[in-house]
Amino acid sequence: MSTDLTTELLLHRAGTKSYWRGLTYRDAVLSLRVHSRYVAARVRGGDDEAYAVELSWSDTHLVGSCTCPHGTEGFFCKHCVAVGLVLLDRGETVPPPDAEDVELKDVLRALPPEALRDLLYEQAAGDLKLRARIISAL
């Protein structure tokens, strides 16, 4: 299986009911930004509340998260479908999981060395594999 975003994949992930409801929510996508490895969007719900949606890949599986009640239960909801459909309408897609994270590289370059050390220490203190990689790099 590949990391190609298609209407068939959205239907498969969401199921028939959420997919068809998502078709009617394309105009409710308030904002959409394609990042290095994921897509972030805001979608207006039926109650006029704006929900945060993210689409990404986990290996070759499309993953969607949404702050709506259905999405917080772990379902690929109509808001996720709407974001996927808008991407397809625009000729865009969800970036592959192994895409270069230019955004993160730029932020890391801009951080002072002491801040980088503090962040790395904080992460490595709770991650034994990362700790071992750092210690073996000497």
GROMACS .gro file of N, CA and C in nm:
model
  414
    1MET      N    1   0.084  -0.118   0.000
    1MET     CA    2   0.000   0.000   0.000
    1MET      C    3   0.088   0.124   0.000
    2SER      N    4   0.045   0.228  -0.069
    2SER     CA    5   0.127   0.348  -0.079
    2SER      C    6   0.069   0.460   0.008
    3THR      N    7   0.134   0.575   0.001
    3THR     CA    8   0.085   0.691   0.074
    3THR      C    9   0.020   0.789  -0.024
    4ASP      N   10  -0.072   0.738  -0.106
    4ASP     CA   11  -0.147   0.820  -0.200
    4ASP      C   12  -0.283   0.852  -0.141
    5LEU      N   13  -0.314   0.980  -0.131
    5LEU     CA   14  -0.444   1.022  -0.083
    5LEU      C   15  -0.544   1.012  -0.197
    6THR      N   16  -0.653   0.940  -0.175
    6THR     CA   17  -0.758   0.923  -0.276
    6THR      C   18  -0.894   0.931  -0.208
    7THR      N   19  -0.996   0.954  -0.288
    7THR     CA   20  -1.132   0.954  -0.233
    7THR      C   21  -1.167   0.815  -0.181
    8GLU      N   22  -1.118   0.711  -0.248
    8GLU     CA   23  -1.145   0.574  -0.204
    8GLU      C   24  -1.084   0.548  -0.067
    9LEU      N   25  -0.964   0.601  -0.045
    9LEU     CA   26  -0.898   0.583   0.085
    9LEU      C   27  -0.976   0.658   0.194
   10LEU      N   28  -1.021   0.778   0.163
   10LEU     CA   29  -1.101   0.853   0.261
   10LEU      C   30  -1.229   0.777   0.296
   11LEU      N   31  -1.295   0.720   0.196
   11LEU     CA   32  -1.416   0.640   0.218
   11LEU      C   33  -1.384   0.518   0.305
   12HIS      N   34  -1.275   0.452   0.274
   12HIS     CA   35  -1.234   0.334   0.350
   12HIS      C   36  -1.206   0.369   0.496
   13ARG      N   37  -1.134   0.480   0.520
   13ARG     CA   38  -1.097   0.519   0.657
   13ARG      C   39  -1.218   0.566   0.738
   14ALA      N   40  -1.310   0.639   0.673
   14ALA     CA   41  -1.420   0.702   0.746
   14ALA      C   42  -1.545   0.615   0.754
   15GLY      N   43  -1.566   0.532   0.654
   15GLY     CA   44  -1.692   0.460   0.645
   15GLY      C   45  -1.791   0.544   0.566
   16THR      N   46  -1.894   0.479   0.519
   16THR     CA   47  -1.989   0.544   0.428
   16THR      C   48  -2.056   0.667   0.489
   17LYS      N   49  -2.108   0.656   0.609
   17LYS     CA   50  -2.183   0.766   0.670
   17LYS      C   51  -2.095   0.890   0.689
   18SER      N   52  -1.978   0.875   0.752
   18SER     CA   53  -1.891   0.990   0.775
   18SER      C   54  -1.836   1.046   0.644
   19TYR      N   55  -1.811   0.958   0.547
   19TYR     CA   56  -1.761   1.006   0.417
   19TYR      C   57  -1.865   1.096   0.350
   20TRP      N   58  -1.989   1.052   0.344
   20TRP     CA   59  -2.093   1.131   0.277
   20TRP      C   60  -2.121   1.260   0.351
   21ARG      N   61  -2.112   1.255   0.483
   21ARG     CA   62  -2.129   1.379   0.560
   21ARG      C   63  -2.011   1.473   0.536
   22GLY      N   64  -1.892   1.416   0.522
   22GLY     CA   65  -1.773   1.496   0.494
   22GLY      C   66  -1.780   1.569   0.360
   23LEU      N   67  -1.849   1.508   0.263
   23LEU     CA   68  -1.867   1.573   0.133
   23LEU      C   69  -1.935   1.708   0.148
   24THR      N   70  -2.028   1.717   0.243
   24THR     CA   71  -2.103   1.842   0.262
   24THR      C   72  -2.029   1.942   0.350
   25TYR      N   73  -1.914   1.903   0.404
   25TYR     CA   74  -1.839   1.990   0.495
   25TYR      C   75  -1.717   2.056   0.428
   26ARG      N   76  -1.698   2.035   0.300
   26ARG     CA   77  -1.581   2.095   0.234
   26ARG      C   78  -1.578   2.246   0.249
   27ASP      N   79  -1.694   2.310   0.240
   27ASP     CA   80  -1.700   2.457   0.255
   27ASP      C   81  -1.680   2.501   0.400
   28ALA      N   82  -1.681   2.408   0.492
   28ALA     CA   83  -1.662   2.441   0.634
   28ALA      C   84  -1.515   2.443   0.674
   29VAL      N   85  -1.425   2.407   0.581
   29VAL     CA   86  -1.281   2.411   0.611
   29VAL      C   87  -1.240   2.558   0.615
   30LEU      N   88  -1.208   2.605   0.734
   30LEU     CA   89  -1.177   2.747   0.756
   30LEU      C   90  -1.032   2.780   0.722
   31SER      N   91  -0.942   2.689   0.753
   31SER     CA   92  -0.800   2.709   0.722
   31SER      C   93  -0.737   2.573   0.701
   32LEU      N   94  -0.631   2.571   0.624
   32LEU     CA   95  -0.563   2.446   0.595
   32LEU      C   96  -0.417   2.478   0.565
   33ARG      N   97  -0.327   2.406   0.631
   33ARG     CA   98  -0.183   2.427   0.607
   33ARG      C   99  -0.114   2.293   0.595
   34VAL      N  100  -0.037   2.278   0.489
   34VAL     CA  101   0.042   2.157   0.468
   34VAL      C  102   0.179   2.181   0.529
   35HIS      N  103   0.211   2.105   0.633
   35HIS     CA  104   0.342   2.111   0.698
   35HIS      C  105   0.434   2.008   0.636
   36SER      N  106   0.553   1.995   0.689
   36SER     CA  107   0.652   1.902   0.633
   36SER      C  108   0.605   1.758   0.636
   37ARG      N  109   0.539   1.716   0.744
   37ARG     CA  110   0.498   1.576   0.757
   37ARG      C  111   0.352   1.555   0.794
   38TYR      N  112   0.276   1.661   0.796
   38TYR     CA  113   0.133   1.649   0.829
   38TYR      C  114   0.058   1.769   0.775
   39VAL      N  115  -0.074   1.759   0.783
   39VAL     CA  116  -0.162   1.868   0.742
   39VAL      C  117  -0.242   1.909   0.865
   40ALA      N  118  -0.252   2.039   0.887
   40ALA     CA  119  -0.332   2.093   0.998
   40ALA      C  120  -0.442   2.181   0.940
   41ALA      N  121  -0.560   2.171   0.998
   41ALA     CA  122  -0.673   2.249   0.948
   41ALA      C  123  -0.767   2.284   1.063
   42ARG      N  124  -0.853   2.381   1.037
   42ARG     CA  125  -0.963   2.416   1.127
   42ARG      C  126  -1.090   2.399   1.045
   43VAL      N  127  -1.189   2.330   1.102
   43VAL     CA  128  -1.314   2.303   1.031
   43VAL      C  129  -1.430   2.343   1.121
   44ARG      N  130  -1.522   2.417   1.066
   44ARG     CA  131  -1.641   2.460   1.141
   44ARG      C  132  -1.737   2.342   1.152
   45GLY      N  133  -1.780   2.316   1.273
   45GLY     CA  134  -1.874   2.208   1.296
   45GLY      C  135  -2.017   2.256   1.282
   46GLY      N  136  -2.112   2.164   1.296
   46GLY     CA  137  -2.253   2.197   1.286
   46GLY      C  138  -2.300   2.292   1.394
   47ASP      N  139  -2.228   2.295   1.505
   47ASP     CA  140  -2.262   2.385   1.616
   47ASP      C  141  -2.182   2.515   1.610
   48ASP      N  142  -2.120   2.541   1.495
   48ASP     CA  143  -2.038   2.660   1.470
   48ASP      C  144  -1.908   2.662   1.549
   49GLU      N  145  -1.877   2.557   1.621
   49GLU     CA  146  -1.748   2.548   1.689
   49GLU      C  147  -1.643   2.506   1.585
   50ALA      N  148  -1.523   2.563   1.595
   50ALA     CA  149  -1.415   2.526   1.503
   50ALA      C  150  -1.335   2.412   1.564
   51TYR      N  151  -1.321   2.304   1.487
   51TYR     CA  152  -1.246   2.188   1.534
   51TYR      C  153  -1.109   2.183   1.467
   52ALA      N  154  -1.009   2.139   1.544
   52ALA     CA  155  -0.874   2.123   1.491
   52ALA      C  156  -0.862   1.983   1.433
   53VAL      N  157  -0.813   1.976   1.309
   53VAL     CA  158  -0.797   1.849   1.238
   53VAL      C  159  -0.652   1.834   1.195
   54GLU      N  160  -0.598   1.715   1.209
   54GLU     CA  161  -0.466   1.683   1.156
   54GLU      C  162  -0.475   1.554   1.077
   55LEU      N  163  -0.410   1.552   0.961
   55LEU     CA  164  -0.396   1.431   0.881
   55LEU      C  165  -0.247   1.403   0.864
   56SER      N  166  -0.210   1.276   0.876
   56SER     CA  167  -0.071   1.235   0.859
   56SER      C  168  -0.070   1.087   0.821
   57TRP      N  169   0.049   1.037   0.797
   57TRP     CA  170   0.067   0.896   0.766
   57TRP      C  171   0.140   0.829   0.881
   58SER      N  172   0.100   0.708   0.914
   58SER     CA  173   0.174   0.621   1.003
   58SER      C  174   0.210   0.501   0.917
   59ASP      N  175   0.334   0.496   0.876
   59ASP     CA  176   0.378   0.403   0.772
   59ASP      C  177   0.293   0.430   0.647
   60THR      N  178   0.210   0.335   0.608
   60THR     CA  179   0.126   0.357   0.488
   60THR      C  180  -0.021   0.375   0.524
   61HIS      N  181  -0.049   0.401   0.651
   61HIS     CA  182  -0.187   0.417   0.696
   61HIS      C  183  -0.218   0.564   0.720
   62LEU      N  184  -0.325   0.613   0.658
   62LEU     CA  185  -0.368   0.750   0.678
   62LEU      C  186  -0.429   0.764   0.818
   63VAL      N  187  -0.380   0.861   0.892
   63VAL     CA  188  -0.425   0.884   1.028
   63VAL      C  189  -0.490   1.022   1.034
   64GLY      N  190  -0.607   1.028   1.094
   64GLY     CA  191  -0.675   1.155   1.113
   64GLY      C  192  -0.710   1.175   1.259
   65SER      N  193  -0.691   1.298   1.305
   65SER     CA  194  -0.735   1.331   1.441
   65SER      C  195  -0.817   1.459   1.434
   66CYS      N  196  -0.918   1.465   1.519
   66CYS     CA  197  -1.007   1.581   1.521
   66CYS      C  198  -1.054   1.603   1.664
   67THR      N  199  -1.075   1.729   1.699
   67THR     CA  200  -1.119   1.761   1.834
   67THR      C  201  -1.271   1.756   1.852
   68CYS      N  202  -1.343   1.714   1.747
   68CYS     CA  203  -1.489   1.699   1.760
   68CYS      C  204  -1.518   1.577   1.848
   69PRO      N  205  -1.641   1.565   1.899
   69PRO     CA  206  -1.675   1.451   1.986
   69PRO      C  207  -1.648   1.315   1.920
   70HIS      N  208  -1.684   1.298   1.793
   70HIS     CA  209  -1.662   1.170   1.724
   70HIS      C  210  -1.513   1.144   1.706
   71GLY      N  211  -1.438   1.250   1.672
   71GLY     CA  212  -1.294   1.237   1.652
   71GLY      C  213  -1.219   1.205   1.780
   72THR      N  214  -1.262   1.264   1.890
   72THR     CA  215  -1.192   1.238   2.017
   72THR      C  216  -1.216   1.096   2.067
   73GLU      N  217  -1.314   1.027   2.008
   73GLU     CA  218  -1.334   0.885   2.039
   73GLU      C  219  -1.246   0.796   1.951
   74GLY      N  220  -1.163   0.859   1.865
   74GLY     CA  221  -1.069   0.783   1.783
   74GLY      C  222  -1.117   0.754   1.642
   75PHE      N  223  -1.231   0.809   1.602
   75PHE     CA  224  -1.285   0.782   1.469
   75PHE      C  225  -1.231   0.881   1.366
   76PHE      N  226  -1.221   0.837   1.241
   76PHE     CA  227  -1.187   0.922   1.128
   76PHE      C  228  -1.319   0.988   1.087
   77CYS      N  229  -1.339   1.111   1.131
   77CYS     CA  230  -1.470   1.176   1.122
   77CYS      C  231  -1.490   1.253   0.992
   78LYS      N  232  -1.610   1.312   0.980
   78LYS     CA  233  -1.646   1.389   0.861
   78LYS      C  234  -1.556   1.510   0.842
   79HIS      N  235  -1.502   1.566   0.952
   79HIS     CA  236  -1.414   1.681   0.941
   79HIS      C  237  -1.280   1.639   0.877
   80CYS      N  238  -1.232   1.520   0.913
   80CYS     CA  239  -1.110   1.467   0.851
   80CYS      C  240  -1.134   1.443   0.702
   81VAL      N  241  -1.249   1.389   0.670
   81VAL     CA  242  -1.286   1.365   0.530
   81VAL      C  243  -1.287   1.497   0.454
   82ALA      N  244  -1.350   1.599   0.511
   82ALA     CA  245  -1.360   1.729   0.444
   82ALA      C  246  -1.221   1.786   0.415
   83VAL      N  247  -1.129   1.775   0.510
   83VAL     CA  248  -0.993   1.825   0.488
   83VAL      C  249  -0.926   1.746   0.376
   84GLY      N  250  -0.940   1.615   0.377
   84GLY     CA  251  -0.883   1.533   0.271
   84GLY      C  252  -0.939   1.569   0.134
   85LEU      N  253  -1.068   1.592   0.128
   85LEU     CA  254  -1.131   1.629   0.000
   85LEU      C  255  -1.085   1.766  -0.050
   86VAL      N  256  -1.069   1.861   0.041
   86VAL     CA  257  -1.020   1.993   0.002
   86VAL      C  258  -0.877   1.982  -0.050
   87LEU      N  259  -0.796   1.900   0.015
   87LEU     CA  260  -0.660   1.877  -0.035
   87LEU      C  261  -0.664   1.826  -0.179
   88LEU      N  262  -0.747   1.725  -0.202
   88LEU     CA  263  -0.758   1.668  -0.336
   88LEU      C  264  -0.809   1.772  -0.436
   89ASP      N  265  -0.907   1.852  -0.395
   89ASP     CA  266  -0.960   1.959  -0.482
   89ASP      C  267  -0.850   2.056  -0.522
   90ARG      N  268  -0.757   2.082  -0.432
   90ARG     CA  269  -0.648   2.177  -0.457
   90ARG      C  270  -0.528   2.114  -0.527
   91GLY      N  271  -0.535   1.983  -0.549
   91GLY     CA  272  -0.422   1.913  -0.610
   91GLY      C  273  -0.308   1.892  -0.512
   92GLU      N  274  -0.339   1.893  -0.383
   92GLU     CA  275  -0.237   1.872  -0.279
   92GLU      C  276  -0.260   1.737  -0.213
   93THR      N  277  -0.173   1.702  -0.121
   93THR     CA  278  -0.185   1.573  -0.053
   93THR      C  279  -0.125   1.582   0.087
   94VAL      N  280  -0.135   1.474   0.161
   94VAL     CA  281  -0.071   1.464   0.292
   94VAL      C  282   0.073   1.421   0.266
   95PRO      N  283   0.170   1.498   0.315
   95PRO     CA  284   0.311   1.463   0.289
   95PRO      C  285   0.345   1.324   0.344
   96PRO      N  286   0.438   1.255   0.279
   96PRO     CA  287   0.477   1.122   0.326
   96PRO      C  288   0.546   1.130   0.462
   97PRO      N  289   0.541   1.021   0.539
   97PRO     CA  290   0.597   1.023   0.674
   97PRO      C  291   0.749   1.039   0.678
   98ASP      N  292   0.815   1.011   0.567
   98ASP     CA  293   0.962   1.023   0.565
   98ASP      C  294   1.008   1.151   0.496
   99ALA      N  295   0.917   1.246   0.475
   99ALA     CA  296   0.955   1.372   0.413
   99ALA      C  297   1.051   1.447   0.505
  100GLU      N  298   1.140   1.521   0.444
  100GLU     CA  299   1.234   1.600   0.523
  100GLU      C  300   1.154   1.706   0.600
  101ASP      N  301   1.180   1.715   0.728
  101ASP     CA  302   1.107   1.810   0.812
  101ASP      C  303   1.183   1.943   0.814
  102VAL      N  304   1.166   2.018   0.706
  102VAL     CA  305   1.235   2.146   0.688
  102VAL      C  306   1.196   2.244   0.798
  103GLU      N  307   1.070   2.242   0.835
  103GLU     CA  308   1.020   2.332   0.938
  103GLU      C  309   1.096   2.311   1.070
  104LEU      N  310   1.112   2.186   1.110
  104LEU     CA  311   1.183   2.156   1.234
  104LEU      C  312   1.330   2.192   1.223
  105LYS      N  313   1.392   2.162   1.110
  105LYS     CA  314   1.534   2.196   1.091
  105LYS      C  315   1.556   2.346   1.104
  106ASP      N  316   1.468   2.425   1.047
  106ASP     CA  317   1.481   2.571   1.055
  106ASP      C  318   1.471   2.621   1.199
  107VAL      N  319   1.377   2.565   1.275
  107VAL     CA  320   1.362   2.606   1.415
  107VAL      C  321   1.485   2.565   1.495
  108LEU      N  322   1.535   2.443   1.473
  108LEU     CA  323   1.653   2.397   1.546
  108LEU      C  324   1.775   2.483   1.515
  109ARG      N  325   1.790   2.525   1.391
  109ARG     CA  326   1.903   2.613   1.354
  109ARG      C  327   1.895   2.747   1.426
  110ALA      N  328   1.774   2.794   1.451
  110ALA     CA  329   1.756   2.926   1.511
  110ALA      C  330   1.770   2.925   1.664
  111LEU      N  331   1.760   2.808   1.726
  111LEU     CA  332   1.769   2.800   1.872
  111LEU      C  333   1.913   2.817   1.920
  112PRO      N  334   1.932   2.883   2.033
  112PRO     CA  335   2.067   2.893   2.090
  112PRO      C  336   2.114   2.755   2.138
  113PRO      N  337   2.244   2.729   2.137
  113PRO     CA  338   2.297   2.597   2.176
  113PRO      C  339   2.251   2.552   2.314
  114GLU      N  340   2.244   2.642   2.410
  114GLU     CA  341   2.201   2.603   2.545
  114GLU      C  342   2.057   2.553   2.545
  115ALA      N  343   1.970   2.617   2.469
  115ALA     CA  344   1.830   2.573   2.460
  115ALA      C  345   1.822   2.436   2.394
  116LEU      N  346   1.904   2.412   2.292
  116LEU     CA  347   1.908   2.281   2.227
  116LEU      C  348   1.952   2.173   2.326
  117ARG      N  349   2.058   2.202   2.403
  117ARG     CA  350   2.105   2.105   2.502
  117ARG      C  351   1.997   2.073   2.605
  118ASP      N  352   1.928   2.178   2.652
  118ASP     CA  353   1.822   2.156   2.752
  118ASP      C  354   1.709   2.069   2.696
  119LEU      N  355   1.667   2.099   2.572
  119LEU     CA  356   1.561   2.019   2.509
  119LEU      C  357   1.605   1.874   2.489
  120LEU      N  358   1.726   1.855   2.442
  120LEU     CA  359   1.778   1.721   2.417
  120LEU      C  360   1.793   1.643   2.547
  121TYR      N  361   1.842   1.708   2.651
  121TYR     CA  362   1.855   1.642   2.781
  121TYR      C  363   1.718   1.599   2.833
  122GLU      N  364   1.622   1.690   2.825
  122GLU     CA  365   1.487   1.660   2.874
  122GLU      C  366   1.429   1.540   2.801
  123GLN      N  367   1.447   1.532   2.670
  123GLN     CA  368   1.393   1.421   2.593
  123GLN      C  369   1.469   1.291   2.621
  124ALA      N  370   1.603   1.300   2.625
  124ALA     CA  371   1.687   1.180   2.644
  124ALA      C  372   1.674   1.123   2.783
  125ALA      N  373   1.643   1.206   2.881
  125ALA     CA  374   1.628   1.156   3.019
  125ALA      C  375   1.513   1.057   3.029
  126GLY      N  376   1.414   1.069   2.943
  126GLY     CA  377   1.300   0.977   2.946
  126GLY      C  378   1.298   0.877   2.831
  127ASP      N  379   1.403   0.876   2.749
  127ASP     CA  380   1.408   0.789   2.631
  127ASP      C  381   1.542   0.716   2.630
  128LEU      N  382   1.541   0.592   2.676
  128LEU     CA  383   1.666   0.518   2.690
  128LEU      C  384   1.740   0.496   2.557
  129LYS      N  385   1.666   0.476   2.449
  129LYS     CA  386   1.731   0.458   2.318
  129LYS      C  387   1.802   0.585   2.275
  130LEU      N  388   1.737   0.699   2.291
  130LEU     CA  389   1.800   0.826   2.255
  130LEU      C  390   1.920   0.853   2.344
  131ARG      N  391   1.908   0.824   2.472
  131ARG     CA  392   2.019   0.841   2.567
  131ARG      C  393   2.139   0.758   2.522
  132ALA      N  394   2.113   0.632   2.485
  132ALA     CA  395   2.223   0.545   2.441
  132ALA      C  396   2.286   0.597   2.312
  133ARG      N  397   2.208   0.648   2.220
  133ARG     CA  398   2.262   0.705   2.095
  133ARG      C  399   2.352   0.824   2.124
  134ILE      N  400   2.311   0.909   2.218
  134ILE     CA  401   2.390   1.027   2.251
  134ILE      C  402   2.521   0.986   2.317
  135ILE      N  403   2.514   0.896   2.412
  135ILE     CA  404   2.636   0.853   2.484
  135ILE      C  405   2.732   0.781   2.390
  136SER      N  406   2.679   0.701   2.297
  136SER     CA  407   2.767   0.629   2.204
  136SER      C  408   2.826   0.720   2.096
  137ALA      N  409   2.775   0.842   2.084
  137ALA     CA  410   2.827   0.934   1.982
  137ALA      C  411   2.961   0.995   2.023
  138LEU      N  412   2.999   0.985   2.149
  138LEU     CA  413   3.128   1.041   2.195
  138LEU      C  414   3.245   0.958   2.152
   0.00000   0.00000   0.00000
